[in-house]
Amino acid sequence: MTSHPSVVERLDRLAPDQRSAATAPPGPLLCVAPAGSGKTTTLVARIAWLVDGGVAPAALSAVTFNKKAAVELAERLD
């Protein structure tokens, strides 16, 4: 099993705008930004934050722009 950073550690690594997106109230959230801006990192932090707050993982759905990002997202959440 891989060791993952805590939710607080993940949030501390984000820029203010990323942190706002990651900690937005539960519900649909669209994150549109240029390549390399940290969308996947923000999405991983949001999922961790939601699960830590009691949202069941099975209740979450994440969509990426391409397969590479989807693979990276799955690896980071594993």
PDB file of C-alpha atoms in Angstrom:
ATOM      1  CA  MET A   1       0.000   0.000   0.000  1.00  0.00           C
ATOM      2  CA  THR A   2       1.252   3.465  -0.882  1.00  0.00           C
ATOM      3  CA  SER A   3       1.638   6.133   1.785  1.00  0.00           C
ATOM      4  CA  HIS A   4      -0.402   9.243   0.953  1.00  0.00           C
ATOM      5  CA  PRO A   5      -0.124  12.760   2.344  1.00  0.00           C
ATOM      6  CA  SER A   6      -2.827  13.842   4.774  1.00  0.00           C
ATOM      7  CA  VAL A   7      -5.680  16.032   3.605  1.00  0.00           C
ATOM      8  CA  VAL A   8      -4.148  19.021   5.411  1.00  0.00           C
ATOM      9  CA  GLU A   9      -0.781  18.385   3.730  1.00  0.00           C
ATOM     10  CA  ARG A  10      -2.474  18.198   0.328  1.00  0.00           C
ATOM     11  CA  LEU A  11      -4.367  21.454   0.917  1.00  0.00           C
ATOM     12  CA  ASP A  12      -1.250  23.225   2.219  1.00  0.00           C
ATOM     13  CA  ARG A  13       0.496  22.540  -1.108  1.00  0.00           C
ATOM     14  CA  LEU A  14      -2.183  24.331  -3.138  1.00  0.00           C
ATOM     15  CA  ALA A  15      -2.289  27.926  -4.333  1.00  0.00           C
ATOM     16  CA  PRO A  16      -5.161  30.005  -2.884  1.00  0.00           C
ATOM     17  CA  ASP A  17      -7.418  29.542  -5.949  1.00  0.00           C
ATOM     18  CA  GLN A  18      -6.738  25.799  -6.013  1.00  0.00           C
ATOM     19  CA  ARG A  19      -7.481  25.538  -2.285  1.00  0.00           C
ATOM     20  CA  SER A  20     -10.789  27.389  -2.776  1.00  0.00           C
ATOM     21  CA  ALA A  21     -11.783  24.900  -5.472  1.00  0.00           C
ATOM     22  CA  ALA A  22     -10.686  21.905  -3.400  1.00  0.00           C
ATOM     23  CA  THR A  23     -12.655  23.023  -0.340  1.00  0.00           C
ATOM     24  CA  ALA A  24     -15.774  24.327  -2.087  1.00  0.00           C
ATOM     25  CA  PRO A  25     -19.050  23.019  -0.643  1.00  0.00           C
ATOM     26  CA  PRO A  26     -19.971  19.491  -1.759  1.00  0.00           C
ATOM     27  CA  GLY A  27     -21.630  19.366  -5.150  1.00  0.00           C
ATOM     28  CA  PRO A  28     -20.644  19.604  -8.796  1.00  0.00           C
ATOM     29  CA  LEU A  29     -17.523  21.634  -9.503  1.00  0.00           C
ATOM     30  CA  LEU A  30     -16.009  22.505 -12.868  1.00  0.00           C
ATOM     31  CA  CYS A  31     -12.292  23.263 -12.871  1.00  0.00           C
ATOM     32  CA  VAL A  32     -11.086  24.684 -16.189  1.00  0.00           C
ATOM     33  CA  ALA A  33      -7.477  25.837 -16.479  1.00  0.00           C
ATOM     34  CA  PRO A  34      -4.543  25.556 -18.897  1.00  0.00           C
ATOM     35  CA  ALA A  35      -2.307  22.504 -19.134  1.00  0.00           C
ATOM     36  CA  GLY A  36       0.162  22.202 -16.285  1.00  0.00           C
ATOM     37  CA  SER A  37      -1.779  24.469 -13.936  1.00  0.00           C
ATOM     38  CA  GLY A  38      -2.541  21.812 -11.318  1.00  0.00           C
ATOM     39  CA  LYS A  39      -6.062  20.657 -12.181  1.00  0.00           C
ATOM     40  CA  THR A  40      -5.334  17.020 -11.330  1.00  0.00           C
ATOM     41  CA  THR A  41      -3.597  18.000  -8.076  1.00  0.00           C
ATOM     42  CA  THR A  42      -6.591  20.160  -7.164  1.00  0.00           C
ATOM     43  CA  LEU A  43      -9.028  17.370  -8.032  1.00  0.00           C
ATOM     44  CA  VAL A  44      -7.132  14.843  -5.897  1.00  0.00           C
ATOM     45  CA  ALA A  45      -7.119  17.296  -2.970  1.00  0.00           C
ATOM     46  CA  ARG A  46     -10.859  17.901  -3.405  1.00  0.00           C
ATOM     47  CA  ILE A  47     -11.665  14.196  -3.422  1.00  0.00           C
ATOM     48  CA  ALA A  48      -9.515  13.655  -0.312  1.00  0.00           C
ATOM     49  CA  TRP A  49     -11.200  16.629   1.396  1.00  0.00           C
ATOM     50  CA  LEU A  50     -14.706  15.378   0.551  1.00  0.00           C
ATOM     51  CA  VAL A  51     -13.989  11.814   1.710  1.00  0.00           C
ATOM     52  CA  ASP A  52     -12.372  13.135   4.906  1.00  0.00           C
ATOM     53  CA  GLY A  53     -15.560  15.162   5.452  1.00  0.00           C
ATOM     54  CA  GLY A  54     -17.732  12.052   5.293  1.00  0.00           C
ATOM     55  CA  VAL A  55     -18.714  11.815   1.628  1.00  0.00           C
ATOM     56  CA  ALA A  56     -18.723   8.173   0.533  1.00  0.00           C
ATOM     57  CA  PRO A  57     -16.127   7.502  -2.198  1.00  0.00           C
ATOM     58  CA  ALA A  58     -18.790   5.635  -4.191  1.00  0.00           C
ATOM     59  CA  ALA A  59     -20.815   8.868  -4.306  1.00  0.00           C
ATOM     60  CA  LEU A  60     -18.033  10.723  -6.143  1.00  0.00           C
ATOM     61  CA  SER A  61     -17.345  10.961  -9.845  1.00  0.00           C
ATOM     62  CA  ALA A  62     -14.307  12.610 -11.427  1.00  0.00           C
ATOM     63  CA  VAL A  63     -13.918  13.402 -15.118  1.00  0.00           C
ATOM     64  CA  THR A  64     -10.654  14.380 -16.792  1.00  0.00           C
ATOM     65  CA  PHE A  65      -9.873  15.892 -20.187  1.00  0.00           C
ATOM     66  CA  ASN A  66      -7.784  12.956 -21.387  1.00  0.00           C
ATOM     67  CA  LYS A  67      -6.682   9.404 -20.602  1.00  0.00           C
ATOM     68  CA  LYS A  68      -3.256  10.490 -19.306  1.00  0.00           C
ATOM     69  CA  ALA A  69      -4.894  12.657 -16.636  1.00  0.00           C
ATOM     70  CA  ALA A  70      -7.332   9.849 -15.786  1.00  0.00           C
ATOM     71  CA  VAL A  71      -4.471   7.386 -15.250  1.00  0.00           C
ATOM     72  CA  GLU A  72      -2.581   9.937 -13.149  1.00  0.00           C
ATOM     73  CA  LEU A  73      -5.701  10.653 -11.090  1.00  0.00           C
ATOM     74  CA  ALA A  74      -6.280   6.951 -10.438  1.00  0.00           C
ATOM     75  CA  GLU A  75      -2.642   6.476  -9.392  1.00  0.00           C
ATOM     76  CA  ARG A  76      -2.761   9.406  -6.972  1.00  0.00           C
ATOM     77  CA  LEU A  77      -5.995   8.169  -5.407  1.00  0.00           C
ATOM     78  CA  ASP A  78      -4.907   4.524  -5.121  1.00  0.00           C
TER      79      ASP A  78
END
